[in-house]
Short mmCIF file of C-alpha atoms in Angstrom, two decimals:
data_model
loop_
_atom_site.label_atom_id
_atom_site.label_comp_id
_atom_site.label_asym_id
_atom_site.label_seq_id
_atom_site.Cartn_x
_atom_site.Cartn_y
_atom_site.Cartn_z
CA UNK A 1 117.59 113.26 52.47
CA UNK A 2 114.05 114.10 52.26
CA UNK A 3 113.66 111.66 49.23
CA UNK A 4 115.16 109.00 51.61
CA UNK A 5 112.53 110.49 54.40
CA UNK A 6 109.30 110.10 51.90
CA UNK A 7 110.58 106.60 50.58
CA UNK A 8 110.82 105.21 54.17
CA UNK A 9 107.64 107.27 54.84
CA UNK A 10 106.21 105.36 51.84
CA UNK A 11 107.49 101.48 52.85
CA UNK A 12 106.56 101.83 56.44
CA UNK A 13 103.09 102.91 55.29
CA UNK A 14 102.60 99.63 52.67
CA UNK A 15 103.93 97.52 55.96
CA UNK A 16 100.98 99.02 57.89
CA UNK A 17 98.38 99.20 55.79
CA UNK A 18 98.71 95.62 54.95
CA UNK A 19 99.52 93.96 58.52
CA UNK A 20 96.95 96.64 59.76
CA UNK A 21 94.27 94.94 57.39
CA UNK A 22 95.47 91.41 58.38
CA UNK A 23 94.65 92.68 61.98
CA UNK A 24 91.27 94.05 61.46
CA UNK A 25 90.29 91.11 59.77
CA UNK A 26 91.29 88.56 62.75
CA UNK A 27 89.42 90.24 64.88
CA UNK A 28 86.55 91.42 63.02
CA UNK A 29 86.12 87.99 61.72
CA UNK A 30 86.28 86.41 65.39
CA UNK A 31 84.34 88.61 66.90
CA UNK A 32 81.77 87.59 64.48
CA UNK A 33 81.65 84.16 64.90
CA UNK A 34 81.81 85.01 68.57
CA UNK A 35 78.33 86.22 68.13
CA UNK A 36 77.20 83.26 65.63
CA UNK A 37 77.09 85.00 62.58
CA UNK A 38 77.20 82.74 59.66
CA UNK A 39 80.23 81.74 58.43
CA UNK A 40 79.15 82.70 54.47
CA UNK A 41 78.27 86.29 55.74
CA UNK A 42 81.48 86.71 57.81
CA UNK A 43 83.41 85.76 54.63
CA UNK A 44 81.17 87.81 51.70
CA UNK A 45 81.81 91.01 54.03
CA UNK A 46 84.83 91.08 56.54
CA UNK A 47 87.21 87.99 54.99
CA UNK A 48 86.40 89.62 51.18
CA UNK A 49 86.68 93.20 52.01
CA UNK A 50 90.02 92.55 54.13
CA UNK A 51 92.21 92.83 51.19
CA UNK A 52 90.33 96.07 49.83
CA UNK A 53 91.00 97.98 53.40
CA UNK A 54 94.63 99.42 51.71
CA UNK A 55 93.17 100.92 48.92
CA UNK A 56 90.12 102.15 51.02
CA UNK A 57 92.71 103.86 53.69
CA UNK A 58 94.70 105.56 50.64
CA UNK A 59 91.80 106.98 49.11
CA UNK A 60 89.78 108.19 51.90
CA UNK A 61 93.13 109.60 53.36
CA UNK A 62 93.53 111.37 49.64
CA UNK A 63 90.11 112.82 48.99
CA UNK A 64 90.24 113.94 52.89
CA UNK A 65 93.61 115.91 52.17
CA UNK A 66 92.76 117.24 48.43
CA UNK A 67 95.13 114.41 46.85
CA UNK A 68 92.13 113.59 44.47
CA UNK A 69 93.51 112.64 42.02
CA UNK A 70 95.46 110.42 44.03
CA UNK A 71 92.39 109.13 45.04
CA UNK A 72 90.69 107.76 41.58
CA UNK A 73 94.14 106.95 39.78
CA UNK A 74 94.92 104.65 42.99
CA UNK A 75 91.52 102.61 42.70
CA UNK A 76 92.00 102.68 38.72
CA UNK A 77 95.44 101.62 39.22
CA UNK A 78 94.87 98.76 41.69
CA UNK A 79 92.08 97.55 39.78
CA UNK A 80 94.41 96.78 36.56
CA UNK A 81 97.23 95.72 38.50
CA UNK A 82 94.64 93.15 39.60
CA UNK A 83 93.11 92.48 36.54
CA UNK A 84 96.39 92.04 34.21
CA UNK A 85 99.54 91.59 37.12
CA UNK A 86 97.66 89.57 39.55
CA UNK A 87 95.68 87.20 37.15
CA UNK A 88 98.73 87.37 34.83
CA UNK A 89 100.96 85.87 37.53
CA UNK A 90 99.14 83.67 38.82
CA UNK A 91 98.59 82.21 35.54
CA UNK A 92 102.21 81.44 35.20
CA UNK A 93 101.71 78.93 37.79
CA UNK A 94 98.97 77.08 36.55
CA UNK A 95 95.91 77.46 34.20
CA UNK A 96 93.30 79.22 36.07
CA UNK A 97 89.64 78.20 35.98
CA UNK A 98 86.57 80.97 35.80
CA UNK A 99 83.37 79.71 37.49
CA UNK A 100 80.06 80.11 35.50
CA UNK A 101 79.24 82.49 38.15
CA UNK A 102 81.99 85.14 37.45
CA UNK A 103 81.35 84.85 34.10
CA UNK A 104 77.83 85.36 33.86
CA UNK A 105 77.68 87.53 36.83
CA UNK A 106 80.42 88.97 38.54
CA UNK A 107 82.97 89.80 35.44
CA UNK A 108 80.20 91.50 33.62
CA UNK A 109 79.09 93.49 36.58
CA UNK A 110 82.61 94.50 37.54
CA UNK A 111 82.90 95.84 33.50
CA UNK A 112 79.71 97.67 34.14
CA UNK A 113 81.12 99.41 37.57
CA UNK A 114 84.08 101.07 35.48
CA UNK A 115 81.21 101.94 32.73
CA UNK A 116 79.35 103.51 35.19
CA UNK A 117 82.74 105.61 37.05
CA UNK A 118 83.67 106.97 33.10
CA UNK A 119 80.04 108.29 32.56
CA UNK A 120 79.78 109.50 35.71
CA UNK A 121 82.84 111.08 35.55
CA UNK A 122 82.05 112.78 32.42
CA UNK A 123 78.39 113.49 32.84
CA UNK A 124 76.60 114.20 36.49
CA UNK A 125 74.08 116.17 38.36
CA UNK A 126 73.99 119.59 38.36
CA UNK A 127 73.01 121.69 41.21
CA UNK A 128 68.99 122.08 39.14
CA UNK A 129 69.04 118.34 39.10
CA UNK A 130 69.62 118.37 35.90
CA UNK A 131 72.54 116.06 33.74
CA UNK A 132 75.54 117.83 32.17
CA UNK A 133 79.21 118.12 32.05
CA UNK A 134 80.71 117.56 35.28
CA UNK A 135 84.28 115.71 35.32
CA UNK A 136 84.12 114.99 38.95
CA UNK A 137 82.44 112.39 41.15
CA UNK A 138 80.30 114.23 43.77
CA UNK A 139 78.63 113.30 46.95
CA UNK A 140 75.45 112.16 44.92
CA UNK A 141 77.58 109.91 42.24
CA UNK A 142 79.15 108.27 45.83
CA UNK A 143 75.73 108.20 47.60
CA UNK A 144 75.09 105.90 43.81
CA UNK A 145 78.12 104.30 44.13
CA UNK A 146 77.03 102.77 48.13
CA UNK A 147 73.79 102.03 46.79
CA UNK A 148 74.95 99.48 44.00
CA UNK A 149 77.64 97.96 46.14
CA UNK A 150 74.50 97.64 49.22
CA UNK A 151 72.75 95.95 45.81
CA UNK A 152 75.16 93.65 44.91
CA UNK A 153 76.06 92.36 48.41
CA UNK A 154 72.76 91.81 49.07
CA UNK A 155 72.21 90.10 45.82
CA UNK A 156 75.40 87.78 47.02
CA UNK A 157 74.10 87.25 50.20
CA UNK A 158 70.72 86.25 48.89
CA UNK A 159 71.67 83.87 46.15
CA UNK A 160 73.99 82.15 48.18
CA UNK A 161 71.62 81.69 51.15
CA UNK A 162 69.20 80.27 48.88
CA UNK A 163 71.30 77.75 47.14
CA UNK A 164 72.40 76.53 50.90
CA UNK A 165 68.26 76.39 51.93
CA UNK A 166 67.78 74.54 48.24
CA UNK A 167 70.40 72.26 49.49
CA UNK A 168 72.88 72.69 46.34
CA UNK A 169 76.12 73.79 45.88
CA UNK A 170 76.78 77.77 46.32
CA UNK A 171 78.34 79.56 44.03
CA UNK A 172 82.12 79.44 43.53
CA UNK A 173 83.19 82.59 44.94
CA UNK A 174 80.89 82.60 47.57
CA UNK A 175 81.71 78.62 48.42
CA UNK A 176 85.49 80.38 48.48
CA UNK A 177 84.34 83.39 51.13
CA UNK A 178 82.47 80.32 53.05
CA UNK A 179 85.66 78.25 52.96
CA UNK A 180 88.44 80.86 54.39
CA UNK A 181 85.96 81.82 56.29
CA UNK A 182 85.97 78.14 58.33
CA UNK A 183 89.59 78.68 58.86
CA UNK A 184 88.87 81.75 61.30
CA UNK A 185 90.37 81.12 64.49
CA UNK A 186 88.14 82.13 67.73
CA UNK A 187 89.92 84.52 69.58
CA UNK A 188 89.46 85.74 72.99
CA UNK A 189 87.19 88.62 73.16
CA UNK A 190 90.16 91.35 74.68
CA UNK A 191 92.31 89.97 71.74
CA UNK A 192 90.07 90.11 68.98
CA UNK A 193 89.54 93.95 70.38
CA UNK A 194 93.00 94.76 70.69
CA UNK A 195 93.37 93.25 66.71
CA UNK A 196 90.54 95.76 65.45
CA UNK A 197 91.57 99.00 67.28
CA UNK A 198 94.92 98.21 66.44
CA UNK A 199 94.12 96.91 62.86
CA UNK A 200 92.50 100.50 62.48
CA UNK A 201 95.10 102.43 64.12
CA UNK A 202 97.38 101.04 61.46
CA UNK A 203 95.50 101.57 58.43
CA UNK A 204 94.84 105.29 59.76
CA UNK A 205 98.48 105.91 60.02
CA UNK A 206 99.64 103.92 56.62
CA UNK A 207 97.20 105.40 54.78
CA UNK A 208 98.44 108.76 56.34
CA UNK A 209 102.07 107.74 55.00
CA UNK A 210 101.52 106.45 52.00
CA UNK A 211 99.71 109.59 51.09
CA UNK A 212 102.29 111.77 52.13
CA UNK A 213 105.38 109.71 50.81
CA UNK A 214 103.72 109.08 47.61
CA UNK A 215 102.53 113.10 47.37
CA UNK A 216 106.11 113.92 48.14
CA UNK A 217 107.89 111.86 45.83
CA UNK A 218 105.50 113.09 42.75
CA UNK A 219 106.20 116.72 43.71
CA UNK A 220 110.74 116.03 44.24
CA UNK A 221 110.38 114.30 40.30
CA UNK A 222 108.15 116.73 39.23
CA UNK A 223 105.76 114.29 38.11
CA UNK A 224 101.76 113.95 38.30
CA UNK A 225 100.17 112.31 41.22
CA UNK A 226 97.99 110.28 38.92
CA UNK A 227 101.41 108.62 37.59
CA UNK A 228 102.22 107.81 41.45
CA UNK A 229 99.02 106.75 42.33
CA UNK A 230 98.49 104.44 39.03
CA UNK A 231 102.01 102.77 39.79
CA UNK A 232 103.42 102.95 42.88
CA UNK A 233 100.76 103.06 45.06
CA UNK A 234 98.53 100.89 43.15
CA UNK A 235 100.85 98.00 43.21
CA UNK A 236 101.75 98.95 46.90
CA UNK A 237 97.85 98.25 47.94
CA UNK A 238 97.46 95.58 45.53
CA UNK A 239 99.83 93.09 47.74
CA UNK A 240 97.23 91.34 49.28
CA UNK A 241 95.71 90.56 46.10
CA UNK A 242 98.33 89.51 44.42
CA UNK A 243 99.48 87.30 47.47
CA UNK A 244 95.94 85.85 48.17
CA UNK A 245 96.11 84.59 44.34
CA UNK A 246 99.15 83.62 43.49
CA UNK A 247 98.74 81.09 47.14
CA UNK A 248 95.86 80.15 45.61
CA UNK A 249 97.08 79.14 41.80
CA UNK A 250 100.19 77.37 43.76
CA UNK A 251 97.53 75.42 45.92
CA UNK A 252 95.39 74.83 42.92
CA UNK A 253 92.60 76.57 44.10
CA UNK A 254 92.46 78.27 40.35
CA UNK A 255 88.99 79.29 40.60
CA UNK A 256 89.67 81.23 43.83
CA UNK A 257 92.32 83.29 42.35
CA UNK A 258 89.74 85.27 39.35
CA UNK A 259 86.70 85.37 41.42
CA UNK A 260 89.42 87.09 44.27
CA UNK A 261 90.75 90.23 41.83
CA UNK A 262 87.22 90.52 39.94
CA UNK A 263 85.27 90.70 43.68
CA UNK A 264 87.81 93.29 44.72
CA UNK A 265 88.25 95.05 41.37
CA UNK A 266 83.75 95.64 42.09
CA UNK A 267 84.91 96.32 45.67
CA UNK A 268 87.21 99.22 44.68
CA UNK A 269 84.95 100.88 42.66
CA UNK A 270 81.75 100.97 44.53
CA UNK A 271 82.67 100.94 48.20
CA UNK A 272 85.82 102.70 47.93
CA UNK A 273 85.31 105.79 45.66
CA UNK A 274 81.46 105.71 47.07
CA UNK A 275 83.12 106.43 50.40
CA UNK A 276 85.78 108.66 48.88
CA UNK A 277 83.44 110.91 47.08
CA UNK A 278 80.62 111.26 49.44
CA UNK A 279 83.33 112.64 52.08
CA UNK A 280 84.85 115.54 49.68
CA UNK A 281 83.82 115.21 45.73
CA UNK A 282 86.23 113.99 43.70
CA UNK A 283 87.88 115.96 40.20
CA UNK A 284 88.31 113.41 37.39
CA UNK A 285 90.64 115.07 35.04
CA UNK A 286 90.94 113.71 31.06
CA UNK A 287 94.42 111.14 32.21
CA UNK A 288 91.65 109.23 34.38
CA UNK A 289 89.07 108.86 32.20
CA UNK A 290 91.99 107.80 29.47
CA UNK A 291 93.09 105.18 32.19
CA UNK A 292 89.18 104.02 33.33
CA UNK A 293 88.89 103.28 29.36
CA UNK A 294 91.95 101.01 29.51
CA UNK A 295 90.22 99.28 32.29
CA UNK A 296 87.53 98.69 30.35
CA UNK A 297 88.83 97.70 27.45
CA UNK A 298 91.39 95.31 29.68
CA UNK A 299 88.89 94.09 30.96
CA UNK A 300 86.55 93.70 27.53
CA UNK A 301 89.64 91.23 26.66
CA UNK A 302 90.09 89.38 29.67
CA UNK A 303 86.45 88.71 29.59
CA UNK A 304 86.93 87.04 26.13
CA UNK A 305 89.96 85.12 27.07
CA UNK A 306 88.59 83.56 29.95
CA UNK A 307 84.81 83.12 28.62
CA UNK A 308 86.80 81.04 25.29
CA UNK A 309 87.77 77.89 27.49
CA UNK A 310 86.62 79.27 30.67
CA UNK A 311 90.37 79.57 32.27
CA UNK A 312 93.30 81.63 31.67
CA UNK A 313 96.26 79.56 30.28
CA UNK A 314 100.21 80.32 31.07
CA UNK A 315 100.15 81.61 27.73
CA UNK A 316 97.62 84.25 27.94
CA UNK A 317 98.89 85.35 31.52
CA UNK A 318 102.14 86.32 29.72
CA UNK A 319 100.20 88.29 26.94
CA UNK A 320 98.77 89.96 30.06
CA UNK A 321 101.76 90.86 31.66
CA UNK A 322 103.15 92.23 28.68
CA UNK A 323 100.17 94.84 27.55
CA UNK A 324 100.87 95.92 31.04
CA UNK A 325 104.08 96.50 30.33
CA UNK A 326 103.20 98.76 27.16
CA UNK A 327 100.37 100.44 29.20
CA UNK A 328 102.71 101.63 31.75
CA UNK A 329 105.47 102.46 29.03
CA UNK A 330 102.46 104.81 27.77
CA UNK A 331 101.67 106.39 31.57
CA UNK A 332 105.18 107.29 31.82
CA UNK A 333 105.89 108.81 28.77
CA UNK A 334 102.27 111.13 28.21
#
């Protein structure tokens, strides 16, 4: 019975955490152009965010209840469930195309993000101010962590304003962010309200749920929370992404679909365990760091697939899929 109880617990959560993001988004979004904010800016920060808000609510809700190490293994997890399911998938459908942007830019940056999590994770400040061993991320490693991701949205926001003042094209994920962002319907000012308090309301309680179903299930199987957190709840908050792309690869918008996972993969990393670890610092235990090097090295290979014809063929989405298969074969059986 209680099994049944967290598993419900644990559905109804992934139902609000993603409809609650949907929400927030609406209304955020017409609020915004309600008050003539660009249409590029509205999509580079509310539109492109939206889809990181379950992963945000999960590991804020962790690190504020102790479930760290629910907290790193779910952005870990998400971000190669991304990076191999997502792009994998929507690969099947049809070859997808990588802009020279994301490959010169955003893939590289988003390799150097999970660089930066395993050597912080291994090495940080001590309380002298001084480097050394510290296998957690503390308030000053998420303080770092806010600062890069304040960098590299203003490094977005820049580039693309000056290619539209230049009068040429912007670049292809940004021209993406502009383009949803046109689609934005402009609500009435009590609706678009009601959508962000209730957006919020949701993603407090499913991230509440989720938490608590997924803590309870590890400790009924007796297994780790990492394991939870780097499967079950990592696909669970990865819906959006992997619905956002695979619509995208069916509608043959293929560059839309790599320059969505790598812009949330950077998302995840920066903005969510900056957030996570500033509120309560965060223990990285030797499974994580295993798993952030898997990232990297996923993402090392992605990098070369996609940089060798500039897409991602049907072919090399099913190579994809398959090493993760054998990577979570290997997280279920250490």
């Amino acid at each position: 019975m209680e099994a049944l109880k967290a598993i419900i617990l644990l559905a109804i959560g992934f139902v609000l955490l993603i409809k609650g993001a949907d929400f927030f988004v609406d209304g955020a979004s017409s609020v915004a152009k309600t008050l003539k904010v660009p249409g590029l800016i509205i999509g580079m920060t509310v539109v492109a965010m939206g889809t990181s808000l379950p992963e945000l609510a999960v590991s804020v809700t962790a690190s504020m209840n102790n479930s760290n190490t629910l907290a790193v293994s779910n952005v870990v997890g998400s971000n190669l469930f991304n990076l191999m399911v997502v792009l994998g998938s929507s690969a099947l459908f049809s070859t997808l195309m990588v802009s020279s942007d994301t490959l010169k830019r955003d893939f590289p940056f988003s390799i150097v993000c999970a660089a930066i999590l395993a050597f912080l994770g291994i090495i940080g400040f001590k309380k002298d101010g001084s480097f050394g061993k510290a296998m957690e991320l503390d308030r000053v490693d998420g303080i770092i962590f806010l600062a890069l991701f304040a960098l590299f949205m203003y490094m977005m926001i820049h580039a693309a304003l000056k290619a539209r003042k230049a009068g040429t094209e912007p670049a292809e994920d940004v021209k993406e962010d502009a383009e949803e962002s046109e689609e934005i319907k402009t609500l009435p000012m009590w609706r678009s309200l009601l959508y962000i308090v209730g957006g919020i309301v949701a993603i407090k309680f499913g991230g509440d749920w989720v938490v608590d179903g997924a803590v309870s299930i590890a400790k009924m199987i007796g297994i780790s929370e990492t394991l939870i957190g780097l499967t079950i709840v990592a696909c669970g908050t990865s819906l959006p992404e992997l619905v956002t792309s695979i619509v995208a690869a069916r509608k043959n918008e293929l560059d839309m679909a790599i320059g969505n996972v790598v812009g949330s993969n950077i998302f995840n990393i920066l903005l969510i365990l900056g957030v996570a670890a500033t509120i309560s610092p965060i223990a990285i235990i030797t499974e994580n760091l295993i798993d952030i090097v898997v990232l990297i090295v996923f993402s090392l290979l992605v990098y070369v697939l996609c940089g060798k014809d500039k897409d991602l063929s049907k072919k090399e989405g099913i190579i994809m899929l398959v090493l993760y298969a054998v990577y979570l074969v290997y997280i279920c059986m250490r």
